[in-house]
Short mmCIF file of C-alpha atoms in Angstrom, two decimals:
data_model
loop_
_atom_site.label_atom_id
_atom_site.label_comp_id
_atom_site.label_asym_id
_atom_site.label_seq_id
_atom_site.Cartn_x
_atom_site.Cartn_y
_atom_site.Cartn_z
CA UNK A 19 24.73 135.50 133.48
CA UNK A 20 23.00 136.69 130.33
CA UNK A 21 21.27 134.63 127.72
CA UNK A 22 23.20 136.11 124.81
CA UNK A 23 20.98 136.14 121.77
CA UNK A 24 20.98 137.70 118.34
CA UNK A 25 20.67 141.46 118.07
CA UNK A 26 17.22 142.72 118.89
CA UNK A 27 16.25 139.70 120.99
CA UNK A 28 15.63 139.60 124.72
CA UNK A 29 18.49 139.26 127.16
CA UNK A 30 17.86 137.57 130.52
CA UNK A 31 20.08 137.80 133.59
CA UNK A 32 19.52 135.40 136.47
CA UNK A 33 21.07 135.65 139.97
CA UNK A 34 20.25 133.20 142.76
CA UNK A 35 21.29 133.80 146.36
CA UNK A 36 21.07 131.14 149.06
CA UNK A 37 22.68 131.20 152.50
CA UNK A 38 22.70 128.24 154.90
CA UNK A 39 24.86 130.30 157.27
CA UNK A 40 26.44 133.73 157.71
CA UNK A 41 29.88 134.81 158.91
CA UNK A 42 29.72 134.82 162.72
CA UNK A 43 32.56 137.37 162.81
CA UNK A 44 30.24 140.06 161.43
CA UNK A 45 27.10 138.93 163.24
CA UNK A 46 28.27 139.03 166.85
CA UNK A 47 29.06 135.31 167.10
CA UNK A 48 25.79 134.20 165.43
CA UNK A 49 26.13 131.96 162.35
CA UNK A 50 22.41 131.79 161.52
CA UNK A 51 22.46 128.14 160.47
CA UNK A 52 19.68 127.06 158.11
CA UNK A 53 19.20 123.90 156.05
CA UNK A 54 17.36 124.46 152.78
CA UNK A 55 18.44 127.87 151.47
CA UNK A 56 21.17 126.64 149.13
CA UNK A 57 18.72 124.09 147.72
CA UNK A 58 16.18 126.88 147.19
CA UNK A 59 18.74 128.84 145.15
CA UNK A 60 19.72 125.77 143.13
CA UNK A 61 16.09 124.99 142.34
CA UNK A 62 15.45 128.58 141.22
CA UNK A 63 18.56 128.36 139.04
CA UNK A 64 17.17 125.18 137.47
CA UNK A 65 13.97 127.04 136.55
CA UNK A 66 16.04 129.85 135.03
CA UNK A 67 18.17 127.38 133.08
CA UNK A 68 15.08 125.64 131.69
CA UNK A 69 13.78 129.06 130.56
CA UNK A 70 16.95 129.66 128.54
CA UNK A 71 19.04 131.62 131.04
CA UNK A 72 22.59 130.89 132.21
CA UNK A 73 22.17 131.42 135.97
CA UNK A 74 24.67 132.77 138.46
CA UNK A 75 24.62 131.00 141.84
CA UNK A 76 25.83 132.77 144.99
CA UNK A 77 25.79 130.23 147.81
CA UNK A 78 26.61 131.02 151.45
CA UNK A 79 30.25 132.27 151.43
CA UNK A 80 29.91 133.51 147.83
CA UNK A 81 26.78 135.48 148.78
CA UNK A 82 28.68 138.54 149.98
CA UNK A 83 27.48 142.13 149.78
CA UNK A 84 30.08 142.87 147.10
CA UNK A 85 29.15 139.88 144.93
CA UNK A 86 25.41 140.50 145.10
CA UNK A 87 25.72 144.21 144.34
CA UNK A 88 28.19 143.49 141.54
CA UNK A 89 25.78 141.04 139.91
CA UNK A 90 22.82 143.45 140.11
CA UNK A 91 24.88 146.42 138.86
CA UNK A 92 26.26 144.40 135.94
CA UNK A 93 22.68 143.55 134.97
CA UNK A 94 21.70 147.22 135.24
CA UNK A 95 24.42 148.14 132.75
CA UNK A 96 23.63 145.31 130.33
CA UNK A 97 19.84 145.21 130.19
CA UNK A 98 17.57 147.38 128.08
CA UNK A 99 13.83 147.79 127.53
CA UNK A 100 12.10 144.41 127.38
CA UNK A 101 15.01 142.48 128.90
CA UNK A 102 14.59 140.42 132.07
CA UNK A 103 16.36 140.25 135.44
CA UNK A 104 15.38 137.33 137.68
CA UNK A 105 16.71 137.46 141.25
CA UNK A 106 15.94 134.95 143.99
CA UNK A 107 16.96 135.18 147.65
CA UNK A 108 16.68 132.54 150.35
CA UNK A 109 18.08 133.28 153.79
CA UNK A 110 17.53 135.27 156.96
CA UNK A 111 15.70 138.58 157.01
CA UNK A 112 16.98 141.15 159.50
CA UNK A 113 16.31 144.63 160.82
CA UNK A 114 18.44 147.63 161.75
CA UNK A 115 17.45 151.00 163.28
CA UNK A 116 16.41 153.64 160.76
CA UNK A 117 18.76 156.58 161.23
CA UNK A 118 17.01 158.90 158.77
CA UNK A 119 13.78 158.98 160.79
CA UNK A 120 11.49 158.16 157.89
CA UNK A 121 10.40 154.61 158.74
CA UNK A 122 7.15 154.39 160.70
CA UNK A 123 8.40 151.49 162.84
CA UNK A 124 11.91 153.02 163.19
CA UNK A 125 13.44 149.96 161.48
CA UNK A 126 14.94 149.21 158.08
CA UNK A 127 14.60 145.67 156.72
CA UNK A 128 17.56 143.69 155.40
CA UNK A 129 18.73 140.57 153.61
CA UNK A 130 21.38 138.90 155.76
CA UNK A 131 24.22 138.28 153.31
CA UNK A 132 27.34 136.37 154.33
CA UNK A 133 29.56 139.27 155.39
CA UNK A 134 26.94 141.93 156.10
CA UNK A 135 23.33 142.99 155.65
CA UNK A 136 21.89 144.49 152.48
CA UNK A 137 19.42 147.21 153.47
CA UNK A 138 16.01 147.62 151.81
CA UNK A 139 16.92 151.19 150.78
CA UNK A 140 19.94 149.86 148.89
CA UNK A 141 17.83 147.25 147.08
CA UNK A 142 15.27 149.80 145.88
CA UNK A 143 17.94 152.29 144.91
CA UNK A 144 19.67 149.68 142.73
CA UNK A 145 16.37 148.79 141.05
CA UNK A 146 15.65 152.46 140.35
CA UNK A 147 18.81 152.60 138.22
CA UNK A 148 17.63 150.12 135.59
CA UNK A 149 16.64 151.31 132.12
CA UNK A 150 12.94 151.95 131.40
CA UNK A 151 10.79 148.86 130.91
CA UNK A 152 13.38 146.32 131.99
CA UNK A 153 11.38 143.51 133.61
CA UNK A 154 12.61 142.57 137.09
CA UNK A 155 11.31 139.54 138.98
CA UNK A 156 12.37 139.11 142.62
CA UNK A 157 11.48 136.01 144.66
CA UNK A 158 12.35 136.46 148.35
CA UNK A 159 12.06 133.50 150.73
CA UNK A 160 12.95 135.37 153.91
CA UNK A 161 11.31 136.92 156.95
CA UNK A 162 9.68 140.38 156.85
CA UNK A 163 9.70 140.07 153.05
CA UNK A 164 6.26 141.36 152.11
CA UNK A 165 7.77 144.43 150.52
CA UNK A 166 11.29 144.10 151.92
CA UNK A 167 10.45 147.53 153.36
CA UNK A 168 9.20 147.38 156.95
CA UNK A 169 7.98 144.92 159.59
CA UNK A 170 7.27 144.31 163.23
CA UNK A 171 8.31 141.22 165.13
CA UNK A 172 5.24 138.96 164.89
CA UNK A 173 3.36 137.36 167.73
CA UNK A 174 2.63 133.64 167.80
CA UNK A 175 5.49 132.65 165.49
CA UNK A 176 4.98 129.01 164.39
CA UNK A 177 7.28 126.30 165.73
CA UNK A 178 10.15 125.38 163.42
CA UNK A 179 13.28 126.94 161.93
CA UNK A 180 12.43 130.55 161.29
CA UNK A 181 14.32 132.72 158.81
CA UNK A 182 14.01 135.69 161.16
CA UNK A 183 17.29 137.08 162.45
CA UNK A 184 16.89 137.12 166.28
CA UNK A 185 16.25 140.72 167.41
CA UNK A 186 19.03 140.57 170.03
CA UNK A 187 21.51 139.47 167.34
CA UNK A 188 20.22 142.16 165.01
CA UNK A 189 20.87 144.87 167.59
CA UNK A 190 24.28 143.46 168.53
CA UNK A 191 25.31 143.34 164.87
CA UNK A 192 24.14 146.92 164.37
CA UNK A 193 25.97 148.21 167.46
CA UNK A 194 29.22 146.57 166.40
CA UNK A 195 29.01 148.05 162.88
CA UNK A 196 26.90 151.15 163.48
CA UNK A 197 29.01 153.59 161.48
CA UNK A 198 28.95 151.26 158.47
CA UNK A 199 25.16 150.77 158.45
CA UNK A 200 24.37 154.41 159.26
CA UNK A 201 26.46 155.55 156.32
CA UNK A 202 24.72 153.11 153.96
CA UNK A 203 21.34 154.55 154.92
CA UNK A 204 22.46 158.16 154.68
CA UNK A 205 24.09 157.55 151.29
CA UNK A 206 20.88 155.95 149.99
CA UNK A 207 18.81 158.86 151.27
CA UNK A 208 21.15 161.35 149.59
CA UNK A 209 21.07 159.46 146.29
CA UNK A 210 17.26 159.25 146.35
CA UNK A 211 16.84 162.97 146.88
CA UNK A 212 13.56 164.58 147.83
CA UNK A 213 10.19 162.93 147.33
CA UNK A 214 7.85 164.45 144.78
CA UNK A 215 4.17 163.86 144.05
CA UNK A 216 3.73 160.10 143.42
CA UNK A 217 3.31 159.06 139.81
CA UNK A 218 0.37 156.75 138.96
CA UNK A 219 2.71 153.86 138.16
CA UNK A 220 4.64 154.15 141.44
CA UNK A 221 2.92 151.31 143.28
CA UNK A 222 5.48 151.57 146.06
CA UNK A 223 4.30 155.09 146.85
CA UNK A 224 0.87 153.73 147.76
CA UNK A 225 2.26 151.51 150.53
CA UNK A 226 5.43 153.25 151.67
CA UNK A 227 5.25 156.07 154.19
CA UNK A 228 8.96 156.77 153.79
CA UNK A 229 9.59 159.95 151.78
CA UNK A 230 12.93 158.48 150.75
CA UNK A 231 11.32 155.35 149.28
CA UNK A 232 8.63 157.43 147.60
CA UNK A 233 11.41 159.36 145.86
CA UNK A 234 13.03 156.10 144.76
CA UNK A 235 9.64 154.84 143.52
CA UNK A 236 9.15 157.91 141.36
CA UNK A 237 12.58 157.39 139.82
CA UNK A 238 11.98 153.70 138.98
CA UNK A 239 11.22 153.19 135.30
CA UNK A 240 11.76 149.43 135.35
CA UNK A 241 8.86 146.99 135.83
CA UNK A 242 9.35 145.19 139.16
CA UNK A 243 7.41 142.21 140.53
CA UNK A 244 8.27 140.89 144.00
CA UNK A 245 6.68 137.64 145.16
CA UNK A 246 7.77 137.07 148.73
CA UNK A 247 7.55 134.29 151.28
CA UNK A 248 5.39 136.15 153.80
CA UNK A 249 3.81 139.43 154.83
CA UNK A 250 5.84 142.18 156.52
CA UNK A 251 4.64 141.12 159.99
CA UNK A 252 5.28 137.40 159.49
CA UNK A 253 8.20 135.00 159.35
CA UNK A 254 9.20 132.54 156.63
CA UNK A 255 10.04 128.99 157.65
CA UNK A 256 12.99 126.85 156.65
CA UNK A 257 12.49 123.17 155.75
CA UNK A 258 14.46 119.98 155.24
CA UNK A 259 14.74 120.30 151.46
CA UNK A 260 13.21 123.69 150.61
CA UNK A 261 11.86 126.67 152.47
CA UNK A 262 8.08 126.53 153.00
CA UNK A 263 7.45 129.23 150.38
CA UNK A 264 9.86 127.81 147.80
CA UNK A 265 8.46 124.30 148.28
CA UNK A 266 4.95 125.43 147.40
CA UNK A 267 6.22 127.61 144.53
CA UNK A 268 7.91 124.56 143.01
CA UNK A 269 4.75 122.49 143.46
CA UNK A 270 2.65 125.12 141.68
CA UNK A 271 5.22 125.60 138.91
CA UNK A 272 5.29 121.80 138.41
CA UNK A 273 8.36 121.82 136.16
CA UNK A 274 6.73 124.31 133.78
CA UNK A 275 3.30 122.70 133.59
CA UNK A 276 1.71 125.75 135.27
CA UNK A 277 -0.54 127.71 132.91
CA UNK A 278 -1.25 131.27 133.97
CA UNK A 279 0.29 134.70 134.58
CA UNK A 280 2.27 136.17 137.48
CA UNK A 281 -0.84 137.28 139.37
CA UNK A 282 -2.34 133.79 139.06
CA UNK A 283 0.99 132.23 140.02
CA UNK A 284 1.07 134.23 143.25
CA UNK A 285 -2.57 133.38 143.99
CA UNK A 286 -1.96 129.65 143.49
CA UNK A 287 1.05 129.67 145.83
CA UNK A 288 -0.83 131.72 148.42
CA UNK A 289 -3.74 129.24 148.38
CA UNK A 290 -1.37 126.44 149.46
CA UNK A 291 0.20 128.32 152.38
CA UNK A 292 -0.95 128.51 156.05
CA UNK A 293 -2.37 131.73 157.47
CA UNK A 294 0.81 132.12 159.54
CA UNK A 295 2.83 132.60 156.35
CA UNK A 296 0.97 134.38 153.55
CA UNK A 297 3.02 135.17 150.42
CA UNK A 298 2.83 138.74 149.20
CA UNK A 299 2.68 140.21 145.69
CA UNK A 300 4.29 143.65 145.45
CA UNK A 301 4.90 145.74 142.35
CA UNK A 302 6.86 148.82 141.39
CA UNK A 303 6.80 150.76 138.14
CA UNK A 304 4.63 150.19 135.02
CA UNK A 305 3.95 146.48 135.57
CA UNK A 306 0.51 146.07 133.95
CA UNK A 307 1.74 144.07 130.94
CA UNK A 308 4.43 142.24 132.93
CA UNK A 309 1.83 140.87 135.37
CA UNK A 310 -0.08 139.25 132.50
CA UNK A 311 2.95 137.31 131.22
CA UNK A 312 3.77 133.67 131.96
CA UNK A 313 6.22 133.31 134.87
CA UNK A 314 9.91 133.19 133.90
CA UNK A 315 9.15 133.74 130.20
CA UNK A 316 11.74 135.64 128.19
#
């Protein structure tokens, strides 16, 4: 996973997750078939490889909760200040009831991995464990992915293959595995502890009403940039070869011909997208310098 370099040089870890289906045994008989998510992951891995990384691909059946968490935790142990973690996700976004009572819409957002959902609280808790000033780039081509924090089911969803987990399937999956998902949320809340006064660099604290996520934000010393496929109240669309967001990202990147920083990269992608799917830029931690760097640079 890491670009092993001489002592004192930057290490880069790259993990790319793409699911064209999920295990129907866990999801109440629903397999969530999509077309382009594995291709999205492979194309993101190609960008990482061109940047000097040795990417790890987790496609459909390999994209289990255990494998994804193992990859992120291994990176957390290996990376130090100035190093880079690049994670991409393409697949369904889901929702489960918030059992801690701290989400305004009473829902927690998830990535639908092959054998179970990865809850937003878990994602942020893992990121909070990285060493100070590790640079973390997350690209999420999924529904409700504006902050991977909270969302409402949108009205007027465009015609096509949506990456939104159907609400009836989401509730069925939760009911069948309620003890499992409730415990995950409670464990994350316990690990986060109590929220304190937000620090100036905790960008998450300015958008999150959850006391639990504010606590996680204050603990995060890494520099996190999330560029996502849509806003929290929108859905991301699948395609024949790439997801709508990933397709435009690749066009803007133009095999490395793009000249600009992360903020400009997001703006250029956003300008190419319809108003029904507006990519979001979300940051966490001391990201000022990181935002000015060229995308995917070591």
